[in-house]
PDB file of C-alpha atoms in Angstrom:
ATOM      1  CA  UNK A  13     124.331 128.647 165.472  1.00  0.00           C
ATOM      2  CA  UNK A  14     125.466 126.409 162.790  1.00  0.00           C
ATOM      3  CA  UNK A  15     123.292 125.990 159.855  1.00  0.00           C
ATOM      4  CA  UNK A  16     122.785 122.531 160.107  1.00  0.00           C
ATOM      5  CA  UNK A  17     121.025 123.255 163.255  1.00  0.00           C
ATOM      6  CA  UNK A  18     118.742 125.113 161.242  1.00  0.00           C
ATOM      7  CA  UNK A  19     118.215 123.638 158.408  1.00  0.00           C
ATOM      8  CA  UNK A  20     118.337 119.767 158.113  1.00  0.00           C
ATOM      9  CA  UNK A  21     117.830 117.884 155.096  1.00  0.00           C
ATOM     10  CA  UNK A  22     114.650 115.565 154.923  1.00  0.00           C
ATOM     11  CA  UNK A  23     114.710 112.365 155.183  1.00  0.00           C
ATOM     12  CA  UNK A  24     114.494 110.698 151.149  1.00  0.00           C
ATOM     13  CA  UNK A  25     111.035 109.184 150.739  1.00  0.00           C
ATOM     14  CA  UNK A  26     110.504 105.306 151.508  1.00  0.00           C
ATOM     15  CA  UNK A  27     110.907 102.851 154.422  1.00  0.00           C
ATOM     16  CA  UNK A  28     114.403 101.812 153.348  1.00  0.00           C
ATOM     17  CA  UNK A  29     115.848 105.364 153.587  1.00  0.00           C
ATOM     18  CA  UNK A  30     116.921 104.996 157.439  1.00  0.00           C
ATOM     19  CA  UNK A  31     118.491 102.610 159.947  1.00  0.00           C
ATOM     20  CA  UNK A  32     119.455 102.522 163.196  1.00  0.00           C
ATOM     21  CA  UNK A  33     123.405 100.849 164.125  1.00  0.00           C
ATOM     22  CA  UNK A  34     125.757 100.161 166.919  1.00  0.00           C
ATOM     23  CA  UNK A  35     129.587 100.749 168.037  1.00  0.00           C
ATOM     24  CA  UNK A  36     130.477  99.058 170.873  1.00  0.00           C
ATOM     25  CA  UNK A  37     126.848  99.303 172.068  1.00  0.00           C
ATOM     26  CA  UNK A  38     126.670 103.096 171.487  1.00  0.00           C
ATOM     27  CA  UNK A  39     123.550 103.390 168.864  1.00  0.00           C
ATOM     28  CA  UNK A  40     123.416 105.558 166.056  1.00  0.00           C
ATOM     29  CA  UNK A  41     121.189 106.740 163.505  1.00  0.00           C
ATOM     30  CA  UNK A  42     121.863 107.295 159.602  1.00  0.00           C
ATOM     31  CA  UNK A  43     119.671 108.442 157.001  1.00  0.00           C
ATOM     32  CA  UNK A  44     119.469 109.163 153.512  1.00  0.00           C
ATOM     33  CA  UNK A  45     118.721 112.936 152.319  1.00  0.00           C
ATOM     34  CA  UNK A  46     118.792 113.687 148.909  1.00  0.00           C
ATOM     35  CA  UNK A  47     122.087 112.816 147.558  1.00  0.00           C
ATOM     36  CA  UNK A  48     123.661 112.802 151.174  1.00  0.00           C
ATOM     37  CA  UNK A  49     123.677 110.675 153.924  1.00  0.00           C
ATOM     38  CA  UNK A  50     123.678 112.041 157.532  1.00  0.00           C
ATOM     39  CA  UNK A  51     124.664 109.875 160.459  1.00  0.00           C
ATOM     40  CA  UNK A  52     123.638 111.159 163.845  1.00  0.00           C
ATOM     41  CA  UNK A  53     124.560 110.170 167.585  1.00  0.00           C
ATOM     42  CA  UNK A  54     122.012 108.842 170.067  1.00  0.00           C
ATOM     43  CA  UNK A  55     121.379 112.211 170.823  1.00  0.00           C
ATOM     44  CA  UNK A  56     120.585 113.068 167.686  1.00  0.00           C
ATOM     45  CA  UNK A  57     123.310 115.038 167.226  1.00  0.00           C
ATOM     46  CA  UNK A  58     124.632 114.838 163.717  1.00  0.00           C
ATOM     47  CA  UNK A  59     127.931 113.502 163.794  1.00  0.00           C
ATOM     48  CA  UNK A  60     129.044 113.207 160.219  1.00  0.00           C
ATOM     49  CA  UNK A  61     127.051 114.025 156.404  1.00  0.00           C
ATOM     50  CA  UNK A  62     128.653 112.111 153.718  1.00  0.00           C
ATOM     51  CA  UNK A  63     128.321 114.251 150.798  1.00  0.00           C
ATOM     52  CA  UNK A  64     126.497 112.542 147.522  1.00  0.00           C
ATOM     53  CA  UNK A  65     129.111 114.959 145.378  1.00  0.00           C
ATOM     54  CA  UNK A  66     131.686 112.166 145.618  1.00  0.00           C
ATOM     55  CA  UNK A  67     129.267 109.297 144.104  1.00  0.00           C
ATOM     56  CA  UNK A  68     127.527 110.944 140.871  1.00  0.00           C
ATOM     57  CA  UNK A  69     125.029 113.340 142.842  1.00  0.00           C
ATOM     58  CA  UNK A  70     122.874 110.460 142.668  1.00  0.00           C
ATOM     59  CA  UNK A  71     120.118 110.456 144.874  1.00  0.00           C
ATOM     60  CA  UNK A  72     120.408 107.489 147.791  1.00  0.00           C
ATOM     61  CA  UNK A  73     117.993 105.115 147.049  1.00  0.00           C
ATOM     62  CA  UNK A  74     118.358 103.170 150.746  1.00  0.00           C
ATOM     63  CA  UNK A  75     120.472 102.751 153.603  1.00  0.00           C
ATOM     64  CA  UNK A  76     120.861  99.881 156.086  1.00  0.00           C
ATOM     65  CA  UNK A  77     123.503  99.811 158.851  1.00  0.00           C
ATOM     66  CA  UNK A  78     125.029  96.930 161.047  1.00  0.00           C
ATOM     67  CA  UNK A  79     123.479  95.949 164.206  1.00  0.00           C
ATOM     68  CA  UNK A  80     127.451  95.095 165.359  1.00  0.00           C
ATOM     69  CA  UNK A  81     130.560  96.588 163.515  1.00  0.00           C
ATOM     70  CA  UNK A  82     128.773  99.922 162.679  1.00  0.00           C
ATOM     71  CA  UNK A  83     129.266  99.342 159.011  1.00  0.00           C
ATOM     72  CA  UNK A  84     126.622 101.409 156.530  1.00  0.00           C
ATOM     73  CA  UNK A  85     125.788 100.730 153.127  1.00  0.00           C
ATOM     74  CA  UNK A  86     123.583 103.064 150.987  1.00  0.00           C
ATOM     75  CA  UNK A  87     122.562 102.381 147.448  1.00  0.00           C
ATOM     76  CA  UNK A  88     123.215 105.073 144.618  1.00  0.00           C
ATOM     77  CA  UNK A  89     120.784 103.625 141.978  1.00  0.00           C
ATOM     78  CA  UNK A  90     122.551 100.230 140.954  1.00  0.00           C
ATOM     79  CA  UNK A  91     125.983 101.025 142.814  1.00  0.00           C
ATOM     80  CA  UNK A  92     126.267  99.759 146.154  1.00  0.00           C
ATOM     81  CA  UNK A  93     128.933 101.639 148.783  1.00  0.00           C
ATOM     82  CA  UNK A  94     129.959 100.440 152.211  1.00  0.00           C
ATOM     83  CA  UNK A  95     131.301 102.563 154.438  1.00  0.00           C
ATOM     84  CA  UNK A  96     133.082 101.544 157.355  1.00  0.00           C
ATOM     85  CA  UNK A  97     133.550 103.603 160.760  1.00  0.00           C
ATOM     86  CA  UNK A  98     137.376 104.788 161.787  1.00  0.00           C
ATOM     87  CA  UNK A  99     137.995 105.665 165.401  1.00  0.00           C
ATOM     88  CA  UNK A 100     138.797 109.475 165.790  1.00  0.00           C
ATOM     89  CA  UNK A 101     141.882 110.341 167.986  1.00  0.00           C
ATOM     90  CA  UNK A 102     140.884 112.581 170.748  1.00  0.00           C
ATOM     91  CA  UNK A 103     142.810 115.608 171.737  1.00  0.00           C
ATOM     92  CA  UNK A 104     144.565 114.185 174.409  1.00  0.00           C
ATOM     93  CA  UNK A 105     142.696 114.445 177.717  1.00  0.00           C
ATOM     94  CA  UNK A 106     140.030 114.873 176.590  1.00  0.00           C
ATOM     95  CA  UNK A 107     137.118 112.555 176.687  1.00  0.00           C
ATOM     96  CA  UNK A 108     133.531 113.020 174.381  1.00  0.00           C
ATOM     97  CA  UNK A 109     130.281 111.461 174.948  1.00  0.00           C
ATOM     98  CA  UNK A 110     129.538 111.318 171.971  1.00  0.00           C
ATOM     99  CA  UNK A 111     130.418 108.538 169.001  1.00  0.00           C
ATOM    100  CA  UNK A 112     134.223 109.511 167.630  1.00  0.00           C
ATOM    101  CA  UNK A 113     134.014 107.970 164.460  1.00  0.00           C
ATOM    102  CA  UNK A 114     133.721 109.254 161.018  1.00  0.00           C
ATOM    103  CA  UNK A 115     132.413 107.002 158.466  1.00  0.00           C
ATOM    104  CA  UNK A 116     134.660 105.995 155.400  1.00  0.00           C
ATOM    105  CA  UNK A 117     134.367 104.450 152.009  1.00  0.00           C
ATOM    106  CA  UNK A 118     135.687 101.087 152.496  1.00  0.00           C
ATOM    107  CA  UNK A 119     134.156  99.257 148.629  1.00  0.00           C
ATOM    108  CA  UNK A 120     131.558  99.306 146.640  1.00  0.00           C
ATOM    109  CA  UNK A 121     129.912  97.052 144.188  1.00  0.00           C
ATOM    110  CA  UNK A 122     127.804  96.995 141.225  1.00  0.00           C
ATOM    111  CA  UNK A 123     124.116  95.398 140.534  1.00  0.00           C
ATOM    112  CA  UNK A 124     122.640  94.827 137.592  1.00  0.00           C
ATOM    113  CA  UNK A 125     119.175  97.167 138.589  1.00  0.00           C
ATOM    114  CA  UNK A 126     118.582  99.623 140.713  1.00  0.00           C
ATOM    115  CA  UNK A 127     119.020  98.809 144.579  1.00  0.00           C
ATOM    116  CA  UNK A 128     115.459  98.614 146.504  1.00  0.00           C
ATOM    117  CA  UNK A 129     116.943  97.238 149.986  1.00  0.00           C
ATOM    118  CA  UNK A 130     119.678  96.540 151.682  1.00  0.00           C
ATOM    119  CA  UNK A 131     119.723  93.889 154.629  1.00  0.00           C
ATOM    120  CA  UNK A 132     123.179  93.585 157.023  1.00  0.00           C
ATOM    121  CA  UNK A 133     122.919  90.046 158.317  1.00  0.00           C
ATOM    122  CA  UNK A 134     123.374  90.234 162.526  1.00  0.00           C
ATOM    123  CA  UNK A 135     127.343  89.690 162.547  1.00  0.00           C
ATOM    124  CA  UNK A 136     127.603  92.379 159.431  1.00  0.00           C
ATOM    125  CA  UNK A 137     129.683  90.781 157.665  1.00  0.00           C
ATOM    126  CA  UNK A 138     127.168  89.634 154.458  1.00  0.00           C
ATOM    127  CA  UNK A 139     124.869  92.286 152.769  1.00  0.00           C
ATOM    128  CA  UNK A 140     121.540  91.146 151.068  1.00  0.00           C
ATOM    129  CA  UNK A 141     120.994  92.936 148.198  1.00  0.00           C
ATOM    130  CA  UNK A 142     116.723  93.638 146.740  1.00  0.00           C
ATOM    131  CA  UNK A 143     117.061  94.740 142.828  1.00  0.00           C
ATOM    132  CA  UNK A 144     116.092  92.766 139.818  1.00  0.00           C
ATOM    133  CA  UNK A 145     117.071  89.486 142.304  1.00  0.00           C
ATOM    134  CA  UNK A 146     118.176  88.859 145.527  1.00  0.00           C
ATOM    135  CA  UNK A 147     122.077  88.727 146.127  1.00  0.00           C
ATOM    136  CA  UNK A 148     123.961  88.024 149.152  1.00  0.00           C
ATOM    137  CA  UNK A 149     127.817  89.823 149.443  1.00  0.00           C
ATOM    138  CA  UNK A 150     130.349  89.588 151.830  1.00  0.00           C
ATOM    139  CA  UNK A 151     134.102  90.286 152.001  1.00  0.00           C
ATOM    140  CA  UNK A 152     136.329  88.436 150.248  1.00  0.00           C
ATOM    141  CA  UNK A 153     138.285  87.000 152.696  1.00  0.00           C
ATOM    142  CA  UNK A 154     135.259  85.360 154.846  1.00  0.00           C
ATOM    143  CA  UNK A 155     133.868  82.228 154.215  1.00  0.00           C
ATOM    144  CA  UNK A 156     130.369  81.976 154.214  1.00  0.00           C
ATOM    145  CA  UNK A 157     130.368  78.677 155.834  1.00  0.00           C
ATOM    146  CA  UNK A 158     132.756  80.252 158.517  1.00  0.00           C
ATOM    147  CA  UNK A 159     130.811  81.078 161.196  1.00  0.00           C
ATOM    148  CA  UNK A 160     133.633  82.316 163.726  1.00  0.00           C
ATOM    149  CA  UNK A 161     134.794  84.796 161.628  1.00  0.00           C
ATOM    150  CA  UNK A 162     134.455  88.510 161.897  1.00  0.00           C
ATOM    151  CA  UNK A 163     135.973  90.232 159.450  1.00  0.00           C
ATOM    152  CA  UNK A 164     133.647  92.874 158.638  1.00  0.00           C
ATOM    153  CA  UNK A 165     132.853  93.247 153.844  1.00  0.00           C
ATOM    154  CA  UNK A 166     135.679  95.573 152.761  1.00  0.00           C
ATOM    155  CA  UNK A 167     135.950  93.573 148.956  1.00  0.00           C
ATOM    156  CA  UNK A 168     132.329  92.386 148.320  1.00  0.00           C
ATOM    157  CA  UNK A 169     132.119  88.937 147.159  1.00  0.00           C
ATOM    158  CA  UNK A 170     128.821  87.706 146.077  1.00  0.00           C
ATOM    159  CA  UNK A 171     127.567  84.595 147.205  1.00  0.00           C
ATOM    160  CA  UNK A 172     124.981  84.000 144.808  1.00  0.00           C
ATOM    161  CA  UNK A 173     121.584  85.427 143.660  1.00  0.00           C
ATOM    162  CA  UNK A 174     117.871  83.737 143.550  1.00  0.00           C
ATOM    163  CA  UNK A 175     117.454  84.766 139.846  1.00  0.00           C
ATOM    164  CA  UNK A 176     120.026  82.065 138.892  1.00  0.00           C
ATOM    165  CA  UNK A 177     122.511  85.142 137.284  1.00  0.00           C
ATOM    166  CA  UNK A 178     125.347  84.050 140.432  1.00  0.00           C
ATOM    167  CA  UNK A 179     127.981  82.520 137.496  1.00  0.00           C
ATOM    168  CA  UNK A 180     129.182  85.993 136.355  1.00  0.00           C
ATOM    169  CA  UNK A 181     132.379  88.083 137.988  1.00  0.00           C
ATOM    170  CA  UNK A 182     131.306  91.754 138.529  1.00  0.00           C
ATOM    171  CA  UNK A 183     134.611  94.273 138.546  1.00  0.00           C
ATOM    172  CA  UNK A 184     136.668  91.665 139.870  1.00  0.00           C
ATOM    173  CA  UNK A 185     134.601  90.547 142.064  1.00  0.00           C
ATOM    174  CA  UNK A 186     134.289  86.930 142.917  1.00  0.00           C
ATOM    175  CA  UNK A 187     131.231  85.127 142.959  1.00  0.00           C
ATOM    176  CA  UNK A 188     129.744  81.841 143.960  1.00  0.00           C
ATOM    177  CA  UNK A 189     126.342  79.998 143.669  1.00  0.00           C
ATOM    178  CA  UNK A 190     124.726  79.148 147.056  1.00  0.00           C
TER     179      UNK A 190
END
């Protein structure tokens, strides 16, 4: 028996510390626990911990995932991480039921408070952002106008925030008022 089996992490207080996403309709679950955040199958099964070592310890704060491409983002006070899903190859022959994927850091981006929710919009390709204000990112080659496109955030670009703050360039990041 492996010890994850015995002993699983809690789930981090709050509403926004879990969220349910999809892979090429196979649902899966990901949660935040402590500094980590697990990501199980629809089984329950846990299929991959992303360790909070690599971002500060910090504890995650909340955790949203996409509804299409699988993406997940978890806040880590006021930094903001998206990790994307990358297709395992299987031994060959071999066939699993369950999700082949492991989860990867694909950006992250910086608010200006502390993260209280995270929203993927239904195509997940723009993130809404709760802190101080409310910000909406997406990658920086999508237009937000562009309704055909798919390309999933990689390079958060924000879009523009309802506190009026949308005229200032985070890290290289562009930004435009709505």
């Amino acid at each position: 028996m492996n010890l994850h089996q015995v002993l699983t992490g809690a789930v981090n207080p709050g509403d926004n510390c879990f969220a349910v996403g999809n892979i090429n309709d196979e649902p899966f679950t990901a949660y935040a626990s402590g500094c980590d955040i697990v990501i199980l199958g629809s089984d329950f099964q846990r299929l991959q911990i992303i360790p909070g070592a690599k971002h500060g310890n910090i504890q995650v704060g909340c955790v949203d995932c996409s509804l299409l491409g699988g993406q997940v983002a978890a806040s880590y006070g006021n930094v903001v991480c998206v990790f994307e899903p990358v297709r395992l190859l299987s031994p060959k022959g071999k066939t699993s039921a369950k999700l082949s994927y492991q989860w990867q850091k694909s950006g992250q981006f910086v608010l200006q408070s502390v993260a209280h929710n995270l929203a993927w919009d239904p195509t997940g390709r723009r993130l809404l952002t709760g802190s101080s204000s409310l910000q909406l990112w997406s990658g920086s080659g999508s237009d937000p106008e562009d309704e055909q496109a798919d390309t999933p955030i990689r390079a958060p670009r924000r879009h523009g925030d309802v506190s009026g703050n949308a005229s200032k360039v985070l890290e290289g990041l562009c930004c435009e008022s709505c």
